[in-house]
Structure formats: structure tokens, C-alpha cells
Coordinates of C-alpha atoms and ligand atoms in Angstrom, one line a residue:
M1347 CA 102.0 36.2 90.2
N1348 CA 104.8 34.8 92.4
Q1349 CA 106.7 38.1 92.3
A1350 CA 105.4 41.5 93.1
N1351 CA 105.4 44.3 90.5
I1352 CA 105.6 47.0 93.2
G1353 CA 106.9 47.2 96.7
V1354 CA 106.0 49.5 99.6
V1355 CA 108.5 50.3 102.4
G1356 CA 106.9 51.9 105.6
L1357 CA 103.6 50.6 106.7
A1358 CA 102.2 53.3 109.0
V1359 CA 98.8 54.5 108.0
M1360 CA 99.7 56.3 104.8
G1361 CA 102.0 53.4 103.6
S1362 CA 99.6 50.6 104.5
N1363 CA 96.7 52.4 102.9
L1364 CA 98.7 53.0 99.7
A1365 CA 99.8 49.4 99.7
R1366 CA 96.2 48.3 100.0
N1367 CA 95.2 50.7 97.2
L1368 CA 97.9 49.2 95.0
A1369 CA 96.8 45.7 95.8
S1370 CA 93.2 46.4 95.0
R1371 CA 94.0 47.3 91.4
E1372 CA 94.0 44.7 88.7
G1373 CA 97.4 43.4 87.7
N1374 CA 99.2 44.5 90.8
R1375 CA 100.9 42.3 93.4
V1376 CA 102.4 44.2 96.3
A1377 CA 105.6 43.5 98.3
V1378 CA 105.7 45.1 101.7
Y1379 CA 108.4 45.8 104.2
N1380 CA 108.4 47.7 107.5
R1381 CA 111.3 48.2 110.0
S1382 CA 109.3 46.7 112.8
E1383 CA 108.1 43.2 111.9
G1384 CA 105.1 43.4 114.2
R1385 CA 103.5 46.1 112.0
T1386 CA 104.0 44.0 108.8
K1387 CA 102.4 40.9 110.5
E1388 CA 99.5 43.1 111.7
L1389 CA 98.8 44.4 108.2
L1390 CA 98.9 40.8 106.8
D1391 CA 96.4 39.6 109.5
E1392 CA 94.1 42.6 108.9
H1393 CA 94.1 42.4 105.1
P1394 CA 94.5 38.9 103.8
E1395 CA 92.5 39.9 100.7
A1396 CA 95.5 42.1 99.6
N1397 CA 97.7 39.0 99.1
F1398 CA 100.8 41.0 100.1
I1399 CA 104.2 39.4 99.8
A1400 CA 105.9 40.3 103.1
S1401 CA 109.6 40.5 103.7
Y1402 CA 111.6 40.9 106.8
S1403 CA 114.9 42.0 105.3
Y1404 CA 115.8 44.3 102.4
E1405 CA 117.4 41.4 100.5
D1406 CA 114.2 39.4 100.6
F1407 CA 112.2 42.5 99.8
A1408 CA 114.3 43.1 96.6
A1409 CA 114.1 39.4 95.7
S1410 CA 110.3 39.5 95.9
I1411 CA 109.9 42.3 93.3
A1412 CA 110.1 41.6 89.5
K1413 CA 112.8 43.5 87.6
P1414 CA 113.0 46.4 86.9
R1415 CA 111.9 46.8 90.5
T1416 CA 109.8 49.7 91.7
A1417 CA 109.4 50.5 95.4
I1418 CA 107.6 53.3 97.1
I1419 CA 109.0 54.6 100.4
M1420 CA 106.3 55.9 102.8
V1421 CA 108.3 56.9 105.9
Q1422 CA 108.9 60.1 107.7
A1423 CA 110.6 62.8 105.7
G1424 CA 114.2 63.4 106.7
A1425 CA 116.7 61.0 108.2
A1426 CA 114.3 58.0 108.1
T1427 CA 114.0 58.5 104.3
D1428 CA 117.8 58.7 103.9
A1429 CA 118.2 55.5 105.9
V1430 CA 115.7 53.5 103.7
I1431 CA 117.2 54.9 100.5
D1432 CA 120.6 53.7 101.6
S1433 CA 119.3 50.2 102.4
L1434 CA 117.4 50.0 99.1
V1435 CA 120.3 51.2 97.0
K1436 CA 122.4 48.2 98.4
V1437 CA 119.9 45.6 97.2
F1438 CA 118.5 47.2 94.1
E1439 CA 120.1 47.3 90.6
P1440 CA 120.5 49.8 87.8
G1441 CA 117.2 50.4 86.0
D1442 CA 115.2 49.9 89.2
V1443 CA 113.1 52.8 90.5
I1444 CA 112.9 54.1 94.1
I1445 CA 110.0 56.4 94.7
D1446 CA 109.9 58.6 97.8
G1447 CA 106.2 59.3 98.5
G1448 CA 106.7 61.3 101.7
N1449 CA 106.6 65.1 102.1
A1450 CA 110.3 65.6 101.5
L1451 CA 111.9 69.0 101.2
F1452 CA 112.5 69.4 97.5
T1453 CA 116.1 70.3 98.0
D1454 CA 116.6 67.0 99.8
T1455 CA 115.0 65.3 96.8
I1456 CA 117.4 67.1 94.4
R1457 CA 120.3 65.9 96.5
R1458 CA 119.0 62.3 96.8
E1459 CA 118.2 62.0 93.1
K1460 CA 121.7 63.1 92.1
A1461 CA 123.3 60.6 94.5
V1462 CA 121.0 57.7 93.6
R1463 CA 121.4 58.4 89.8
E1464 CA 125.1 57.7 90.1
T1465 CA 124.3 54.1 91.0
G1466 CA 122.2 53.7 87.8
I1467 CA 119.0 53.4 90.0
N1468 CA 116.3 55.9 89.3
F1469 CA 115.0 58.0 92.1
V1470 CA 111.7 59.7 92.0
G1471 CA 110.5 62.2 94.6
S1472 CA 106.8 62.2 94.5
G1473 CA 104.2 64.3 96.2
I1474 CA 101.2 62.3 97.3
S1475 CA 98.2 64.2 98.5
G1476 CA 94.9 63.2 99.9
G1477 CA 95.6 62.1 103.4
E1478 CA 94.8 58.6 104.7
E1479 CA 91.6 58.3 102.7
G1480 CA 93.2 59.5 99.5
A1481 CA 96.1 57.0 99.9
L1482 CA 93.5 54.2 100.2
H1483 CA 91.0 55.2 97.5
G1484 CA 92.9 57.4 95.1
P1485 CA 95.4 60.3 95.8
S1486 CA 96.6 63.0 93.6
I1487 CA 100.2 62.1 92.7
M1488 CA 103.0 64.5 91.8
P1489 CA 106.1 62.6 90.7
G1490 CA 109.4 64.2 89.8
G1491 CA 112.5 62.4 88.5
S1492 CA 113.6 61.4 85.1
A1493 CA 111.4 60.9 82.0
E1494 CA 112.7 57.3 81.8
A1495 CA 111.6 56.5 85.4
W1496 CA 108.2 58.1 84.6
E1497 CA 107.6 55.7 81.8
V1498 CA 108.3 52.7 84.1
I1499 CA 106.1 53.9 87.0
R1500 CA 103.4 55.6 85.0
P1501 CA 101.0 52.6 84.7
I1502 CA 101.2 51.8 88.4
L1503 CA 100.7 55.4 89.5
E1504 CA 97.8 55.8 87.0
S1505 CA 96.2 52.7 88.4
I1506 CA 96.0 54.1 91.9
A1507 CA 95.5 57.8 91.3
A1508 CA 92.2 59.6 91.9
R1509 CA 90.1 60.1 88.8
A1510 CA 88.7 63.5 88.0
D1511 CA 85.1 63.9 86.7
D1512 CA 86.4 63.5 83.1
G1513 CA 87.9 60.1 84.0
T1514 CA 91.5 61.1 83.7
P1515 CA 93.9 60.0 86.5
C1516 CA 95.3 62.7 88.8
V1517 CA 98.9 62.1 88.1
T1518 CA 101.4 63.6 85.7
H1519 CA 105.2 63.8 85.4
I1520 CA 105.8 67.2 87.0
G1521 CA 109.5 67.6 86.0
T1522 CA 113.0 66.4 86.8
D1523 CA 114.6 65.7 90.2
G1524 CA 112.8 67.8 92.9
A1525 CA 110.0 69.2 90.8
G1526 CA 107.4 66.8 92.2
H1527 CA 108.1 67.6 95.8
F1528 CA 108.4 71.3 95.0
V1529 CA 104.9 71.3 93.6
K1530 CA 103.6 69.2 96.5
M1531 CA 105.1 71.7 98.9
I1532 CA 103.3 74.6 97.1
H1533 CA 100.1 72.5 97.2
N1534 CA 100.5 72.4 101.0
G1535 CA 101.2 76.1 101.1
I1536 CA 97.9 76.7 99.3
E1537 CA 96.2 74.3 101.6
Y1538 CA 97.4 76.4 104.6
A1539 CA 96.0 79.6 103.0
D1540 CA 92.7 77.9 102.0
M1541 CA 92.2 76.6 105.5
Q1542 CA 93.1 79.9 107.2
L1543 CA 90.7 81.8 104.9
I1544 CA 87.9 79.4 105.7
A1545 CA 88.7 79.7 109.4
E1546 CA 88.6 83.5 109.1
G1547 CA 85.2 83.4 107.3
Y1548 CA 83.8 81.1 110.0
D1549 CA 85.2 83.4 112.8
L1550 CA 83.5 86.4 111.2
I1551 CA 80.1 84.8 110.9
R1552 CA 80.4 83.4 114.5
N1553 CA 81.3 86.9 115.8
A1554 CA 78.7 88.7 113.7
T1555 CA 75.7 86.5 114.4
S1556 CA 74.5 84.4 117.3
Q1557 CA 74.6 81.3 115.1
T1558 CA 75.9 78.1 116.5
P1559 CA 78.7 76.1 114.8
A1560 CA 76.1 73.6 113.6
E1561 CA 74.1 76.4 112.0
I1562 CA 77.2 77.8 110.4
A1563 CA 77.9 74.3 109.1
D1564 CA 74.7 74.7 107.1
I1565 CA 76.0 77.9 105.6
F1566 CA 79.2 76.1 104.5
A1567 CA 77.3 73.2 103.2
E1568 CA 75.3 75.7 101.1
W1569 CA 78.4 77.4 99.9
N1570 CA 79.7 74.0 98.8
K1571 CA 77.0 73.9 96.2
G1572 CA 78.4 76.9 94.4
E1573 CA 81.7 78.3 93.1
L1574 CA 83.4 77.5 96.5
D1575 CA 82.6 73.8 96.0
S1576 CA 85.7 72.0 97.4
Y1577 CA 86.9 69.3 99.8
L1578 CA 88.0 71.8 102.4
I1579 CA 84.6 73.6 102.5
E1580 CA 82.9 70.2 102.7
I1581 CA 84.9 69.0 105.7
T1582 CA 84.5 72.4 107.4
A1583 CA 80.8 71.8 107.5
E1584 CA 81.4 68.3 109.0
V1585 CA 83.9 69.6 111.6
L1586 CA 81.5 72.4 112.7
R1587 CA 78.6 69.9 113.1
Q1588 CA 80.6 67.6 115.3
V1589 CA 79.4 67.5 119.0
D1590 CA 81.8 66.6 121.8
A1591 CA 80.6 63.3 123.3
E1592 CA 81.9 64.2 126.8
T1593 CA 80.6 67.8 127.2
G1594 CA 77.8 67.9 124.6
K1595 CA 79.4 71.2 123.3
P1596 CA 80.3 71.8 119.7
L1597 CA 83.7 70.0 119.3
V1598 CA 85.2 73.1 117.7
D1599 CA 84.6 74.9 121.0
V1600 CA 86.4 72.3 123.0
I1601 CA 89.5 71.9 120.7
L1602 CA 92.5 74.0 121.9
D1603 CA 92.8 76.9 119.4
A1604 CA 96.5 76.3 118.8
A1605 CA 97.1 75.1 115.2
G1606 CA 99.9 72.7 114.5
A1607 CA 102.2 72.5 111.5
K1608 CA 104.7 69.9 110.2
G1609 CA 106.8 72.3 108.1
T1610 CA 105.6 72.2 104.5
G1611 CA 103.8 75.6 104.9
S1612 CA 106.9 77.4 106.2
W1613 CA 109.0 75.7 103.5
T1614 CA 106.6 77.2 100.9
V1615 CA 107.0 80.7 102.5
K1616 CA 110.8 80.3 102.4
S1617 CA 110.5 79.4 98.7
G1618 CA 108.5 82.6 98.2
L1619 CA 111.3 84.5 99.9
D1620 CA 114.0 82.7 97.9
T1621 CA 112.2 83.3 94.5
G1622 CA 111.0 86.8 95.4
V1623 CA 107.4 85.8 94.8
P1624 CA 105.0 87.6 97.2
I1625 CA 102.9 84.7 98.5
S1626 CA 101.5 86.9 101.2
G1627 CA 98.2 85.0 101.7
I1628 CA 100.1 81.7 102.3
A1629 CA 102.6 83.5 104.6
Q1630 CA 99.8 85.0 106.7
A1631 CA 98.3 81.6 107.0
V1632 CA 101.6 80.1 108.3
F1633 CA 102.1 83.0 110.7
A1634 CA 98.5 82.7 111.9
R1635 CA 99.2 79.1 113.0
S1636 CA 102.4 80.3 114.8
L1637 CA 100.5 83.1 116.6
S1638 CA 97.8 80.7 117.6
S1639 CA 100.3 78.4 119.2
S1640 CA 102.0 81.2 121.2
L1641 CA 99.7 80.5 124.1
S1642 CA 101.5 82.3 126.9
Q1643 CA 102.1 85.4 124.8
R1644 CA 98.5 85.5 123.9
K1645 CA 97.6 85.4 127.6
V1646 CA 99.9 88.4 128.2
A1647 CA 98.5 90.3 125.3
Q1648 CA 94.9 89.6 126.3
R1649 CA 95.5 91.7 129.5
L1650 CA 96.1 94.7 127.3
G1651 CA 92.4 94.9 126.3
K1652 CA 91.4 96.5 123.0
Q1653 CA 89.3 99.3 121.6
V1654 CA 86.8 98.8 118.8
V1655 CA 84.7 101.2 116.7
E1656 CA 81.7 99.0 116.1
G1657 CA 80.5 95.4 116.0
L1658 CA 80.2 93.4 112.8
P1659 CA 77.1 93.7 110.8
A1660 CA 74.9 90.6 111.5
G1661 CA 72.7 90.3 108.4
A1662 CA 72.5 88.0 105.4
D1663 CA 74.3 90.6 103.3
F1664 CA 77.4 90.4 105.4
I1665 CA 77.4 86.6 105.2
E1666 CA 77.2 86.9 101.4
D1667 CA 80.1 89.4 101.6
V1668 CA 82.1 86.9 103.6
R1669 CA 81.4 84.2 101.0
K1670 CA 82.6 86.4 98.2
A1671 CA 85.6 87.7 100.2
L1672 CA 86.5 84.1 100.7
Y1673 CA 86.3 83.3 97.0
A1674 CA 88.3 86.4 96.0
S1675 CA 91.0 85.6 98.6
K1676 CA 91.1 82.0 97.6
I1677 CA 91.7 83.0 94.0
V1678 CA 94.6 85.2 95.2
A1679 CA 96.1 82.3 97.2
Y1680 CA 96.0 80.0 94.2
S1681 CA 97.4 82.7 91.9
Q1682 CA 100.3 83.3 94.3
G1683 CA 100.9 79.6 94.6
F1684 CA 101.0 79.1 90.9
D1685 CA 103.2 82.1 90.6
V1686 CA 105.8 80.6 92.9
I1687 CA 105.7 77.3 90.9
R1688 CA 106.2 79.3 87.6
I1689 CA 109.2 81.2 88.9
G1690 CA 110.6 78.2 90.9
A1691 CA 110.4 76.1 87.7
K1692 CA 112.4 78.8 85.8
D1693 CA 115.0 79.0 88.6
H1694 CA 115.4 75.2 88.7
E1695 CA 115.0 74.7 84.9
W1696 CA 112.0 72.4 85.3
D1697 CA 109.6 72.3 82.5
I1698 CA 106.4 72.4 84.6
N1699 CA 103.1 72.5 82.8
L1700 CA 100.8 74.6 85.1
S1701 CA 97.7 73.4 83.4
E1702 CA 98.6 69.8 84.2
V1703 CA 99.4 70.8 87.8
A1704 CA 95.9 72.2 88.1
R1705 CA 94.4 69.2 86.3
I1706 CA 95.9 66.7 88.7
W1707 CA 94.7 68.7 91.7
R1708 CA 91.1 68.5 90.6
A1709 CA 90.5 65.2 92.6
G1710 CA 92.2 63.2 95.3
C1711 CA 94.2 66.0 97.0
I1712 CA 93.3 68.1 99.9
I1713 CA 92.9 71.3 97.9
R1714 CA 90.6 69.7 95.3
A1715 CA 88.0 72.2 94.2
V1716 CA 85.7 72.8 91.3
F1717 CA 87.4 76.0 90.3
L1718 CA 90.6 74.1 89.5
N1719 CA 88.9 73.3 86.2
R1720 CA 89.1 77.0 85.5
I1721 CA 92.8 77.2 86.4
T1722 CA 93.4 74.2 84.2
D1723 CA 91.6 76.0 81.3
A1724 CA 93.4 79.3 82.0
Y1725 CA 96.9 77.8 81.7
K1726 CA 95.8 75.6 78.8
Q1727 CA 94.7 78.7 76.9
D1728 CA 97.8 80.6 77.8
P1729 CA 100.7 78.5 79.1
E1730 CA 102.8 81.7 79.5
L1731 CA 100.1 83.4 81.6
E1732 CA 102.0 85.7 83.9
L1733 CA 99.3 86.2 86.5
L1734 CA 96.4 83.9 87.1
I1735 CA 94.2 86.7 88.4
S1736 CA 94.5 88.3 85.0
A1737 CA 92.9 85.4 83.1
P1738 CA 89.4 86.5 82.0
Y1739 CA 87.4 84.1 84.3
F1740 CA 89.4 85.1 87.4
A1741 CA 89.5 88.8 86.5
D1742 CA 85.7 88.7 86.3
A1743 CA 85.4 86.8 89.6
I1744 CA 87.6 89.3 91.4
A1745 CA 85.7 92.2 89.9
D1746 CA 82.5 90.5 91.1
S1747 CA 83.8 90.1 94.7
E1748 CA 86.1 93.0 95.2
L1749 CA 83.7 95.2 97.1
S1750 CA 82.6 92.4 99.3
L1751 CA 86.3 91.7 100.2
R1752 CA 86.7 95.4 101.0
R1753 CA 83.6 95.6 103.2
V1754 CA 84.6 92.4 105.1
V1755 CA 88.2 93.6 105.8
A1756 CA 87.0 97.1 106.8
A1757 CA 84.2 95.7 109.1
A1758 CA 86.6 93.2 110.7
S1759 CA 89.1 96.0 111.3
L1760 CA 86.5 98.3 112.9
A1761 CA 85.3 95.4 115.1
G1762 CA 88.7 94.2 116.1
V1763 CA 88.5 90.7 114.5
A1764 CA 91.7 89.5 113.1
V1765 CA 91.6 88.5 109.4
P1766 CA 95.2 88.3 108.4
A1767 CA 94.7 86.2 105.3
F1768 CA 91.7 88.3 104.0
S1769 CA 93.6 91.5 104.6
A1770 CA 96.8 90.2 103.0
S1771 CA 94.8 89.1 99.9
L1772 CA 93.1 92.5 99.6
S1773 CA 96.4 94.4 100.0
Y1774 CA 98.0 92.2 97.4
L1775 CA 95.2 93.0 95.0
D1776 CA 95.5 96.7 95.7
A1777 CA 99.3 96.7 95.4
I1778 CA 99.7 94.5 92.3
R1779 CA 97.2 96.7 90.5
A1780 CA 98.5 100.1 91.6
E1781 CA 99.9 102.3 88.9
R1782 CA 102.5 103.7 91.3
L1783 CA 103.7 102.2 94.6
P1784 CA 105.5 103.9 97.5
A1785 CA 108.5 101.7 96.6
A1786 CA 109.9 104.9 95.0
L1787 CA 110.2 106.4 98.5
V1788 CA 111.9 103.2 99.8
Q1789 CA 114.4 103.5 97.0
G1790 CA 115.1 107.1 98.0
Q1791 CA 115.6 106.0 101.6
R1792 CA 117.9 103.2 100.6
D1793 CA 120.0 105.6 98.5
F1794 CA 120.0 108.2 101.3
F1795 CA 121.5 106.0 104.0
G1796 CA 123.4 103.5 101.9
A1797 CA 124.0 104.9 98.4
H1798 CA 122.1 101.9 97.1
T1799 CA 121.2 103.8 94.0
Y1800 CA 117.9 104.0 92.1
K1801 CA 116.5 104.0 88.6
R1802 CA 114.4 106.8 87.1
I1803 CA 111.1 106.6 85.2
D1804 CA 112.2 109.1 82.6
K1805 CA 115.7 107.9 81.5
E1806 CA 118.0 104.9 81.4
G1807 CA 120.7 104.3 83.9
T1808 CA 121.4 103.9 87.6
F1809 CA 121.6 107.0 89.8
H1810 CA 122.7 108.2 93.1
T1811 CA 121.9 111.5 94.9
E1812 CA 124.4 113.3 97.2
W1813 CA 121.6 113.7 99.8
S1814 CA 123.6 115.4 102.6
E1815 CA 125.9 117.5 100.4
D1816 CA 124.6 119.6 97.5
R1817 CA 121.8 117.1 96.6
S1818 CA 123.1 116.7 93.1
E1819 CA 122.4 113.6 91.2
T1820 CA 125.0 111.5 89.4
R1821 CA 124.6 108.7 87.0
V1822 CA 126.6 105.7 88.3
D1823 CA 126.5 103.3 85.4
Ligands
LIG372 C1 98.0 66.1 101.8 C2 98.4 66.9 103.1 C3 99.3 66.1 103.9 C4 99.4 66.6 105.3 C5 100.0 68.0 105.5 C6 99.5 68.6 106.7 O1 98.3 66.7 100.8 O2 97.6 65.0 101.9 O3 98.9 68.1 102.7 O4 100.5 66.1 103.2 O5 98.1 66.6 105.9 O6 101.4 67.8 105.5 O7 100.5 69.4 107.2 P1 100.4 70.1 108.6 O8 100.5 69.1 109.7 O9 101.6 71.0 108.5 O10 99.2 70.9 108.6

């Protein structure tokens, strides 16, 4: 092949790993371009086996790819992505496809897709999950864009995607314009929640027992054999086992406890706010990272001291409660995440198949977990499922772990250990199942100070009470 069938722009770790993954699949020849020539040359030197076609200008890059051309952009989300798109649009032709594989904000993708479509070139915003290893060996891929573009890129993306246990590639056409990046954003929000829940579980066990991180690693490794089986639990055990070469201490004790974030978690929370979907577990996970990073405030607050009722129970029963609490809360986080996809899809008129979303998250991505098989089945059985936790498997799982979650949140509260994501998950479960909520009082308050009106349970219409006058009620519509 003298010409490439696919190009990659942006050769930092994710881009070069994806390019190598592409090159390793039969039938692919990969064109590469990077803004700094040095990086391109380095990649060629390091990986002669990939047989890359390197270019040092966008014109040459376009000439090196067979028509209709397909190129994947792997640069930083934001201005860098816009700059590369502008350059590619100048040298590409109608019918070609530009894929943005970065973590773009989905509204940017909607804007870009619209602008690029006017040139006749197809633009696909695609979520790619799995980190550096996933990019190299098989990520989970979430492309948006037009159905026509999907047909062009499908064989290439299927060739590099992770394969689930049943052999199917973890890629599907999510929906038009920004749908792929929207779903990737929610994936990351769930990732935040999952990580925070695991961290809270670890913290509880550490506080309750005298076990070392390495011993707690064994607990997580054991948990990974059951219903919690997932990539994040697996790597948690590895992180906890790591010893710092310099001090000989567990590395987790040496790492500064201030969690970073690049933005996709808070974008997810904003989407929850915009769509009115209560993704409280994800929100608490995002805020937990912000709180951890408020180092000087934390110092000030530590001086306040605190009062506790009693220490955490230290026995095996409590550890089993933590495991079950983690599972229940994890189900809540995924249920909330799928809910915001469902409502977001309606708002943006995307035809998103939730069963397919769960299916392509079963391998390759950061939140891959055995229980995604159950989510796949639940939405396959009922594509209109309103609430994931109401599907029989999940309803049973919650019923089986509810008391554990209550005991864990109560014990943490009495002992003064923060469990924001566990508590938010429990409160969500209690509120969403409550027959009656104190929202009625909130409506009364709103009507009192602002004549915001309310509805009644016993008759149609909208009402207002003259609170300060004669307290008479009038129907206002
Ligand atoms: C993935 C990850 C990846 C990245 C996150 C981390 O799916 O491969 O989600 O996209 O690791 O953006 O984000 P934070 O730096 O915000 O934790």
C-alpha cells in the first residue's frame, strides 16, 4: 500500500498509541502528522515495524491518504482541536471524514460538526476510552456524527476496538453530531463516581481496621472475583500494593491527597443540572475532588476539631457491609448516568440505544465491569426502561445490599468519616422511592414568598394562596 487508509494527527501518547494500534491491524496503513516534527521522527525511529507514512505538512498528509480520506485527531480538547480541524478542512475534500478522538465538550462537537458539514466533509466527534493502554491494545470507542460517516469509518474502528468476551467489538454509532462525546462525557462522570466510591470504601476499611494498604489490596483483589469485578477494582488493588521506592512506605500514603480533574466530571454534573437529572453520586464525586484540593481551607478547618460518637466497627461483617454498600452505590451511579444519557438524548433528538452503550463499555474503557452485561440485558429487554434500578436484576441487588449501605453510612456518620458518595447514593434511593417528599413544603414556601403557585394532589389546575391576607386559595389557570 503506497497510500494510507487512515491518518492520525497528534502524536502524544494517546495519538501515537492509537496510530500503532491501527498499524498493527491487518489491512491498515497509517499516515501520521504532528505539529512538532521531532515527535514524528521519534515515533518513526521507535516503531519502524508500524511502517507509518510520515508527513510534515497538512498538504502532504492529505496526499498520503487514499480517498475518501479518514483522519483521527488526537490533540488537546479546545483551541488545539479547532486549529487542526481548520487545517484539515483546507486540504480535505467532500466525502472525507475527520474524527476528533479527544475528550471534547459535546456542545463544541455539535458546533464543529455543523460547520464542517457545510464543506461537504464529514465530522465525527468520537469518545475513546481506555487510557494509554486502551489506545494501544483496544479502546472502547463512542463515535457520533452522521450515519454516512459511520459506514465509512466502521471497519477501521471495529478493527482497533476492544473485544468483549463474546467477541464483539466495543464500538457502535452512538448518534448524530455530539452524541458520541456526550456519552463519553457521561462515561467519565460515572468513572468519577466509581473511583470515589472505591476510595470511600478503602478509607472506611483503613479507618476501621489496623490493616495496611497491602492487606486491603488483598480484600479488593478478592472483591474483584465477584459481582464487583471491574477494571477500577483491579487497579485499586495494584495501587494499594505499590511501595514507594524512596521511603519504603505504601505509595498511597506518600501521594498528596489532592485529586486532580481535567473537566469531564464537572461537565457531566452541569449536564445533570441542565437536564434536571439528579446525578447526585457523580456530583459528590466531583465535589470530593474539589474539596480534597482545597488544601489551605482544609488546614484551617482541621483546627476546628470534631466530635464523634463512636469508632467504626472493625470486624469482617463491616468489611462485607462495605462491599455491599459499594455495589449498591455503584448501581445508583450507573443508573443516574444512564438516566442523564436517556434524557440528554431526548433533549438533543439523538436516537441512543442504551443497551448498545452498555455493551461497548464492557471492555476497553475505564469503567469496564462485569455488571455491564446486566445493564446491556436490562435495556435490551426494555429499551424504554425509565429507571435502571427498577430492572429486576438491579432491584434485587439493591434489596440485597440496602441494609449494608444503611449500616455503613450510619457508622461512618457516627465515627466522623466522610462518605459523600455513599451517603448521596443512599439518600437518592430513599428519596426516589419515597411515597411523599417534603417538596410539598418547598412549594408552599415558594408560593408564600414569590407567588410561584403550586399544584394539588386532589384536583387539576394551578393554585396560589393569599398567605398574608385571608389565606384563601385561588385557582390561577
Ligand atoms: C478514559 C478516561 C480518560 C481520562 C479522563 C481522566 O476514558 O480513558 O476517562 O478520558 O483519563 O479524562 O480525567 P481526569 O483527569 O479529569 O480524572
